[in-house]
Amino acid sequence: MNVSGFKCIFLARQAGSTDLEFLAHPGPLKPGRLDLERLTSPHCHTQTPRGVAHLAGVLHTFPSSCCDLKYEFNASGELRHIETQGPYVFNYYKNALERNSRRHRALGRLLERYVYALLERVCRLKRVYIPTDASAREPRSCFFMSEEAPTNPTLLVLLQDRGILRAGQWGQRTVIHDGLRHGTQITCIRMAFHWHWDVVVLNPNDNFSDLKLEEERDGLPAPPGPSSPSGVPGAGTPDGSRCLPKRCSGTPEEHTTYIWDHFISKSAARDVAFVCHGYGGLVFVELLSRRRGEVMGKVFAVALVDSGHHVGHQLGRDELLSAWIKQHCREWVTSPKRLDKPAGSVLKADCPTVSAGTEKPGLALSCSLRSIFKFFKTALKAKTVVFSRAPIVTRSSTKRKL
């Protein structure tokens, strides 16, 4: 069954000279970072006529039960139905839970591929498959990084929460209900480019290859079986044997450690910053405990947002690492207080904790983003000053001491 047989399409609407107005972030950008015409071209060879550009050539087809799923992102990056212009609703069909669930899962898979397209064609990131020594038929995971990431002295690493979301998303629910500006990592990536930093976008939840999903995408009949209630394909289901774990990416911790060992640690970056959301904070602390010397030497600042880490449980009584976290990390949490007001807890006081300026968990990161980059700028400046003031030992000064 071909693409034209389905109406499951995403549309990217051009508005004047821009494709999604929220992407037009003010400030200088690196040449070639923004190429909106390429986003609207399925094969990156020909330009798309002005008006509505279909990304059906980029996205895979899905089962016919979802053939009436029709959504687009408007010029403000908000998801809207192409006929009613209304927001997304889960209960699209009355008294049809299974049908609505299949429709919702299809939307999630479309979002995954749509955001991947934005990372590659708007942010100009390249997709890197891991493990690097995988055979032709071996399931592989992937992550994204900018072209100059291996050589840029300053690097930003984005580490998302756990769940069904994939690279480029802070939260799938947030993308659906609040739009691309709040739910994706694109604004964060563009702010990094504004400061002439390069970016690594991790994909910690891409842990399994779902054979059932691959058959659905290829138009083959999929065997019956319940979906995973945990958000991990095939986990805890009778049909779990159809899910193949991806080597070196079986868990978020394993995925992050592999990319650190094979890419970040080998890069020319002297100054690395992390933005960690939710479970991503726990993953970073685990990386710190595994690669303490390397991480402490390269990473100058870590922004934690509603982090799931626990220093006491993860590091025990390691005073050196606890002191490093207190000095180099800052956490933003959902709170009724104004942005950057102290919002710490007695139960969790391992690093300075401030308000994200919102009580909505899905908006915590987007609301605190400018404050996060201000924190990065201050931390990088402080590191530079300390390094420049370090005494230089010479033979003459040594002789005077003797």
XYZ file of N, CA and C in Angstrom, residues 19-218:
600
model
N 9.251 29.275 7.323
C 8.454 28.059 7.401
C 7.910 27.992 8.792
N 7.498 28.056 9.725
C 7.377 28.042 11.173
C 8.084 29.271 11.747
N 7.267 30.270 12.017
C 7.801 31.573 12.414
C 8.649 31.494 13.680
N 8.313 30.568 14.591
C 9.053 30.522 15.837
C 10.507 30.125 15.610
N 10.827 29.546 14.437
C 12.197 29.165 14.156
C 13.060 30.367 13.803
N 12.420 31.475 13.458
C 13.178 32.661 13.056
C 13.678 33.387 14.289
N 14.582 32.744 15.025
C 15.130 33.320 16.252
C 16.097 34.441 15.902
N 15.944 35.627 16.518
C 16.836 36.739 16.188
C 18.267 36.458 16.618
N 19.187 37.103 15.933
C 20.589 36.944 16.288
C 21.359 36.236 15.198
N 22.683 36.413 15.183
C 23.505 35.805 14.139
C 23.557 34.296 14.269
N 23.560 33.605 13.149
C 23.680 32.164 13.113
C 24.813 31.785 12.173
N 25.321 30.584 12.358
C 26.380 30.111 11.475
C 25.833 29.966 10.061
N 26.610 30.266 9.040
C 26.141 30.140 7.662
C 25.639 28.734 7.381
N 24.501 28.655 6.741
C 23.958 27.374 6.342
C 23.202 26.647 7.437
N 23.071 27.241 8.622
C 22.371 26.565 9.706
C 20.880 26.437 9.402
N 20.305 27.405 8.738
C 18.866 27.422 8.522
C 18.570 27.342 7.035
N 17.971 26.251 6.615
C 17.623 26.054 5.213
C 16.216 25.492 5.161
N 15.228 26.382 5.226
C 13.847 25.957 5.355
C 13.300 25.346 4.081
N 13.850 25.704 2.927
C 13.374 25.105 1.688
C 13.650 23.596 1.682
N 14.802 23.207 2.273
C 15.145 21.791 2.288
C 14.203 21.001 3.177
N 13.694 21.640 4.226
C 12.747 20.943 5.092
C 11.510 20.514 4.321
N 11.061 21.333 3.401
C 9.816 21.046 2.699
C 10.036 20.195 1.457
N 11.269 19.752 1.243
C 11.556 18.896 0.097
C 11.821 17.480 0.591
N 10.989 16.503 0.228
C 11.153 15.150 0.752
C 12.501 14.533 0.463
N 13.100 14.829 -0.679
C 14.350 14.182 -1.053
C 15.524 15.154 -1.119
N 15.314 16.387 -0.711
C 16.388 17.385 -0.623
C 17.018 17.697 -1.980
N 16.313 17.454 -3.068
C 16.891 17.728 -4.382
C 16.162 18.863 -5.096
N 14.882 18.952 -4.907
C 14.110 19.960 -5.612
C 13.356 20.826 -4.634
N 13.084 22.044 -5.022
C 12.336 22.955 -4.186
C 10.844 22.635 -4.260
N 10.159 22.898 -3.144
C 8.737 22.655 -3.074
C 7.990 23.937 -3.442
N 6.915 23.859 -4.207
C 6.156 25.063 -4.544
C 5.665 25.759 -3.293
N 5.519 27.054 -3.372
C 5.039 27.830 -2.235
C 3.624 27.392 -1.894
N 3.265 27.540 -0.620
C 1.950 27.135 -0.153
C 2.085 26.057 0.881
N 1.472 24.923 0.662
C 1.530 23.827 1.608
C 2.468 22.763 1.073
N 3.432 22.372 1.883
C 4.426 21.387 1.456
C 4.199 20.096 2.217
N 4.061 18.990 1.500
C 3.791 17.700 2.114
C 5.101 17.006 2.457
N 5.157 16.435 3.678
C 6.317 15.665 4.088
C 6.042 14.172 4.013
N 5.071 13.791 3.193
C 4.721 12.374 3.086
C 5.888 11.552 2.569
N 6.763 12.156 1.761
C 7.902 11.415 1.251
C 8.935 11.125 2.318
N 8.903 11.902 3.419
C 9.843 11.692 4.506
C 9.292 10.676 5.496
N 7.987 10.686 5.714
C 7.366 9.881 6.745
C 6.894 8.548 6.200
N 6.996 7.519 7.027
C 6.517 6.201 6.641
C 4.998 6.141 6.766
N 4.394 5.212 6.059
C 2.962 4.996 6.168
C 2.656 4.133 7.377
N 1.396 4.129 7.790
C 0.983 3.392 8.957
C -0.284 2.621 8.638
N -0.777 1.761 9.543
C -1.936 0.924 9.253
C -3.155 1.731 8.852
N -4.038 1.089 8.079
C -5.195 1.794 7.538
C -6.157 2.278 8.614
N -6.045 1.745 9.843
C -6.902 2.218 10.921
C -6.628 3.666 11.291
N -5.480 4.194 10.849
C -5.114 5.582 11.143
C -5.206 6.467 9.896
N -5.927 5.995 8.882
C -5.900 6.701 7.607
C -6.592 8.054 7.671
N -7.355 8.307 8.714
C -8.029 9.595 8.818
C -7.308 10.556 9.764
N -6.050 10.256 10.092
C -5.261 11.148 10.939
C -4.660 12.253 10.081
N -5.125 13.469 10.267
C -4.687 14.582 9.412
C -4.369 15.783 10.293
N -3.086 16.090 10.424
C -2.667 17.212 11.261
C -1.556 17.981 10.574
N -1.394 19.210 10.989
C -0.317 20.059 10.498
C 0.173 20.936 11.628
N 1.403 21.424 11.480
C 1.907 22.459 12.367
C 1.719 23.793 11.663
N 1.061 24.726 12.348
C 0.848 26.037 11.737
C 2.116 26.885 11.845
N 2.023 28.137 11.429
C 3.203 29.008 11.399
C 3.775 29.268 12.783
N 2.978 29.063 13.825
C 3.455 29.251 15.198
C 3.969 27.960 15.814
N 3.994 26.882 15.022
C 4.483 25.614 15.525
C 3.482 24.859 16.365
N 2.189 25.150 16.226
C 1.142 24.484 16.990
C 0.475 23.413 16.132
N 0.203 22.268 16.735
C -0.407 21.154 16.026
C -1.910 21.394 15.891
N -2.400 21.371 14.645
C -3.808 21.638 14.391
C -4.342 20.657 13.355
N -5.627 20.314 13.492
C -6.279 19.454 12.513
C -6.438 20.224 11.214
N -6.138 19.595 10.073
C -6.101 20.336 8.814
C -7.490 20.721 8.312
N -8.537 20.110 8.883
C -9.895 20.454 8.441
C -10.588 21.364 9.427
N -10.511 21.035 10.722
C -11.224 21.822 11.742
C -10.371 22.924 12.344
N -9.040 22.843 12.168
C -8.081 23.765 12.781
C -8.128 23.707 14.307
N -8.726 22.651 14.838
C -8.785 22.489 16.279
C -7.564 21.768 16.810
N -7.303 21.869 18.120
C -6.164 21.165 18.721
C -6.400 19.669 18.764
N -5.348 18.950 19.070
C -5.435 17.489 19.108
C -6.310 17.042 20.272
N -7.147 16.032 20.026
C -7.955 15.408 21.071
C -7.752 13.901 20.997
N -7.590 13.282 22.157
C -7.376 11.836 22.176
C -8.658 11.087 21.833
N -9.755 11.484 22.437
C -11.040 10.805 22.214
C -11.704 11.313 20.937
N -11.030 11.050 19.827
C -11.540 11.504 18.533
C -12.780 10.703 18.129
N -12.785 9.414 18.465
C -13.937 8.549 18.189
C -14.613 8.212 19.516
N -15.913 8.320 19.569
C -16.658 8.070 20.790
C -16.701 6.572 21.092
N -16.442 6.264 22.385
C -16.536 4.883 22.862
C -15.681 3.919 22.030
N -14.477 4.369 21.673
C -13.583 3.528 20.862
C -12.153 3.691 21.378
N -11.890 3.146 22.578
C -10.595 3.329 23.231
C -9.455 2.762 22.396
N -9.618 1.538 21.890
C -8.542 0.906 21.128
C -8.247 1.672 19.843
N -9.289 2.118 19.170
C -9.089 2.863 17.926
C -8.398 4.194 18.203
N -8.794 4.869 19.275
C -8.143 6.129 19.650
C -6.700 5.898 20.079
N -6.452 4.757 20.726
C -5.079 4.442 21.155
C -4.179 4.205 19.959
N -4.678 3.454 18.958
C -3.883 3.233 17.746
C -3.608 4.551 17.033
N -4.599 5.400 16.997
C -4.443 6.714 16.365
C -3.388 7.540 17.099
N -3.392 7.472 18.433
C -2.432 8.239 19.227
C -1.014 7.706 19.030
N -0.871 6.376 18.973
C 0.459 5.798 18.743
C 0.993 6.171 17.367
N 0.108 6.195 16.384
C 0.529 6.606 15.040
C 0.993 8.055 15.036
N 0.280 8.913 15.773
C 0.684 10.314 15.870
C 2.075 10.429 16.499
N 2.322 9.621 17.539
C 3.632 9.661 18.180
C 4.746 9.270 17.233
N 4.501 8.270 16.384
C 5.525 7.848 15.427
C 5.723 8.902 14.337
N 4.648 9.558 13.951
C 4.779 10.652 12.987
C 5.581 11.801 13.579
N 5.324 12.116 14.847
C 6.073 13.187 15.512
C 7.561 12.855 15.567
N 7.869 11.603 15.857
C 9.268 11.188 15.911
C 9.976 11.509 14.599
N 9.378 11.118 13.490
C 10.011 11.329 12.188
C 9.976 12.798 11.783
N 8.940 13.500 12.171
C 8.859 14.924 11.837
C 9.953 15.710 12.549
N 10.155 15.424 13.840
C 11.191 16.127 14.596
C 12.573 15.736 14.086
N 12.757 14.470 13.724
C 14.031 14.075 13.110
C 14.303 14.911 11.856
N 13.259 15.119 11.043
C 13.419 15.923 9.831
C 13.798 17.356 10.168
N 13.215 17.909 11.235
C 13.567 19.267 11.651
C 15.030 19.334 12.110
N 15.469 18.342 12.860
C 16.860 18.327 13.322
C 17.828 18.305 12.143
N 17.517 17.515 11.138
C 18.431 17.351 10.016
C 18.335 18.488 9.010
N 17.144 19.016 8.767
C 16.965 19.947 7.651
C 16.785 21.393 8.074
N 16.428 21.619 9.321
C 16.355 22.987 9.830
C 17.588 23.296 10.667
N 17.912 22.407 11.616
C 19.068 22.639 12.478
C 20.372 22.172 11.845
N 20.270 21.453 10.716
C 21.444 21.002 9.975
C 22.312 20.049 10.793
N 21.694 19.237 11.627
C 22.429 18.219 12.364
C 22.554 16.960 11.509
N 23.542 16.169 11.779
C 23.691 14.910 11.070
C 23.358 13.752 12.006
N 22.723 12.738 11.442
C 22.359 11.557 12.212
C 23.531 10.580 12.223
N 23.900 10.133 13.408
C 25.022 9.215 13.577
C 24.488 7.914 14.168
N 24.770 6.794 13.500
C 24.278 5.502 13.954
C 25.325 4.826 14.841
N 24.828 4.176 15.885
C 25.694 3.455 16.823
C 25.103 2.071 17.096
N 25.956 1.114 17.433
C 27.420 1.196 17.552
C 28.090 1.339 16.195
N 29.260 1.900 16.201
C 29.946 2.197 14.944
C 30.399 0.934 14.216
N 30.514 -0.182 14.948
C 30.955 -1.433 14.323
C 29.801 -2.395 14.072
N 28.572 -1.884 13.999
C 27.403 -2.740 13.809
C 27.428 -3.376 12.422
N 26.922 -4.584 12.342
C 26.817 -5.267 11.054
C 25.623 -4.719 10.283
N 25.497 -5.131 9.038
C 24.474 -4.573 8.153
C 23.060 -4.846 8.665
N 22.806 -5.985 9.264
C 21.463 -6.358 9.695
C 21.256 -6.199 11.195
N 22.225 -5.644 11.886
C 22.111 -5.488 13.331
C 21.285 -4.255 13.678
N 20.362 -4.348 14.647
C 19.597 -3.161 15.070
C 20.534 -2.089 15.607
N 20.315 -0.864 15.190
C 21.174 0.230 15.614
C 20.356 1.368 16.209
N 20.960 2.073 17.116
C 20.385 3.309 17.635
C 21.046 4.473 16.893
N 20.662 5.675 17.240
C 21.265 6.841 16.596
C 21.203 8.031 17.537
N 21.989 9.030 17.223
C 21.899 10.336 17.880
C 22.250 11.378 16.840
N 22.162 12.646 17.211
C 22.394 13.731 16.256
C 23.478 14.659 16.794
N 24.272 15.191 15.877
C 25.234 16.210 16.281
C 25.507 17.157 15.117
N 25.927 18.358 15.440
C 26.228 19.345 14.411
C 27.547 19.011 13.728
N 27.741 19.568 12.563
C 28.867 19.192 11.698
C 30.215 19.442 12.355
N 30.340 20.527 13.115
C 31.621 20.899 13.687
C 31.771 20.468 15.145
N 30.865 19.616 15.619
C 30.925 19.178 17.012
C 32.256 18.518 17.393
N 32.863 17.719 16.518
C 34.138 17.092 16.919
C 35.292 18.067 17.073
N 35.184 19.273 16.501
C 36.313 20.210 16.516
C 36.053 21.489 17.297
N 34.804 21.781 17.631
C 34.497 23.009 18.352
C 34.955 22.892 19.805
N 35.607 23.914 20.351
C 36.069 23.834 21.745
C 34.940 23.873 22.775
N 33.736 24.319 22.358
C 32.615 24.394 23.289
C 31.448 23.583 22.742
N 30.904 22.720 23.585
C 29.903 21.756 23.158
C 28.734 21.745 24.137
N 27.525 21.672 23.595
C 26.324 21.528 24.418
C 25.717 20.157 24.154
N 25.438 19.411 25.225
C 24.857 18.068 25.125
C 23.453 18.102 25.722
N 22.472 17.591 24.970
C 21.081 17.592 25.412
C 20.673 16.173 25.785
N 20.194 16.010 27.013
C 19.847 14.697 27.551
C 18.413 14.750 28.073
N 17.497 14.087 27.389
C 16.080 14.187 27.663
C 15.610 13.227 28.749
N 14.327 13.324 29.093
C 13.683 12.459 30.067
C 13.467 11.075 29.458
N 13.059 10.105 30.250
C 12.789 8.768 29.740
C 11.344 8.666 29.250
N 11.042 7.593 28.520
C 9.685 7.375 28.010
C 9.695 7.064 26.531
N 8.587 7.379 25.876
C 8.442 7.056 24.456
C 9.048 8.117 23.551
N 9.421 9.242 24.101
C 9.960 10.315 23.274
C 11.341 9.968 22.746
N 11.661 10.529 21.596
C 12.936 10.283 20.933
C 13.720 11.593 20.801
N 14.879 11.502 20.171
C 15.788 12.641 20.055
C 15.074 13.868 19.506
N 15.393 15.014 20.079
C 14.820 16.278 19.623
C 13.579 16.708 20.379
N 13.030 15.848 21.233
C 11.817 16.185 21.979
C 12.121 16.270 23.477
N 11.611 17.319 24.104
C 11.632 17.381 25.567
C 10.440 16.612 26.132
N 9.329 16.620 25.392
C 8.144 15.902 25.831
C 7.150 15.770 24.700
N 6.709 14.544 24.420
C 5.770 14.338 23.323
C 4.425 14.991 23.611
N 3.964 14.874 24.829
C 2.701 15.510 25.219
C 2.776 17.020 25.043
N 3.939 17.591 25.378
C 4.115 19.038 25.242
C 4.116 19.453 23.779
N 4.745 18.663 22.907
C 4.718 18.959 21.470
C 3.287 18.979 20.965
N 2.492 17.985 21.377
C 1.125 17.852 20.888
C 0.238 18.991 21.365
N 0.352 19.355 22.629
C -0.595 20.311 23.212
C -0.060 21.743 23.287
N 1.264 21.918 23.347
C 1.823 23.265 23.495
C 2.688 23.695 22.318
N 2.974 22.786 21.393
C 3.669 23.171 20.177
C 5.158 22.863 20.175
N 5.765 23.083 19.022
C 7.166 22.779 18.802
C 8.096 23.659 19.624
N 7.700 24.888 19.875
C 8.562 25.809 20.615
C 8.856 25.276 22.019
N 7.839 24.734 22.668
C 7.987 24.269 24.048
C 8.376 22.802 24.137
N 7.944 21.982 23.183
C 8.123 20.548 23.302
C 9.354 19.979 22.641
N 9.988 20.725 21.731
C 11.185 20.230 21.058
C 12.435 20.952 21.547
N 13.580 20.447 21.147
C 14.868 21.005 21.552
C 15.406 22.017 20.549
N 14.598 22.385 19.570
C 15.070 23.243 18.482
C 15.472 24.622 18.982
N 14.659 25.219 19.852
C 15.004 26.545 20.375
C 16.311 26.494 21.140
N 16.519 25.450 21.921
C 17.763 25.284 22.671
C 18.955 25.150 21.729
N 18.782 24.393 20.668
C 19.858 24.200 19.689
C 20.212 25.522 19.019
N 19.195 26.293 18.650
C 19.455 27.570 17.983
C 20.136 28.566 18.912
N 19.804 28.531 20.186
C 20.482 29.411 21.141
C 21.952 29.021 21.274
N 22.242 27.724 21.230
C 23.639 27.283 21.265
C 24.390 27.774 20.027
N 23.753 27.681 18.863
C 24.377 28.173 17.635
C 24.613 29.685 17.712
N 23.714 30.383 18.369
C 23.864 31.834 18.528
C 25.157 32.177 19.274
N 25.540 31.314 20.205
C 26.781 31.522 20.961
C 27.962 30.806 20.312
N 27.763 30.312 19.094
C 28.822 29.632 18.334
C 29.293 28.350 19.022
N 28.366 27.697 19.710
C 28.634 26.376 20.261
C 28.107 25.332 19.291
N 28.641 24.135 19.375
C 28.072 23.027 18.635
C 27.297 22.126 19.585
N 26.529 21.194 19.005
C 25.510 20.494 19.781
C 25.574 18.990 19.542
N 25.324 18.226 20.609
C 25.107 16.785 20.536
C 23.740 16.494 21.149
N 22.850 15.892 20.361
C 21.498 15.558 20.814
C 21.435 14.050 21.036
N 21.352 13.649 22.289
C 21.312 12.223 22.613
C 19.925 11.639 22.351
N 19.885 10.327 22.258
C 18.632 9.613 21.966
C 18.509 8.441 22.949
N 18.436 8.718 24.260
C 18.609 7.675 25.279
C 17.481 6.651 25.353
N 16.325 6.944 24.746
C 15.192 6.020 24.834
C 15.046 5.106 23.620
N 15.963 5.208 22.689
C 15.927 4.349 21.510
C 16.689 3.071 21.833
N 16.052 2.183 22.598
C 16.738 1.022 23.170
C 16.434 -0.300 22.486
N 15.297 -0.381 21.754
C 14.879 -1.649 21.161
C 14.470 -1.448 19.709
N 14.617 -2.505 18.935
C 14.099 -2.524 17.574
C 12.799 -3.318 17.599
N 11.685 -2.647 17.324
C 10.360 -3.252 17.409
C 10.014 -3.878 16.063
N 10.108 -5.197 15.975
C 9.828 -5.867 14.717
C 8.372 -5.720 14.303
N 7.483 -5.701 15.271
C 6.065 -5.532 14.973
C 5.815 -4.180 14.313
N 6.465 -3.135 14.843
C 6.314 -1.805 14.263
C 6.899 -1.745 12.870
N 8.038 -2.404 12.657
C 8.638 -2.411 11.330
C 7.714 -3.077 10.314
N 7.035 -4.136 10.719
C 6.107 -4.798 9.812
C 4.923 -3.895 9.489
N 4.460 -3.145 10.500
C 3.358 -2.219 10.261
C 3.765 -1.129 9.276
N 4.986 -0.637 9.430
C 5.461 0.432 8.547
C 5.622 -0.067 7.121
N 5.980 -1.349 6.981
C 6.161 -1.918 5.655
C 4.862 -2.405 5.036
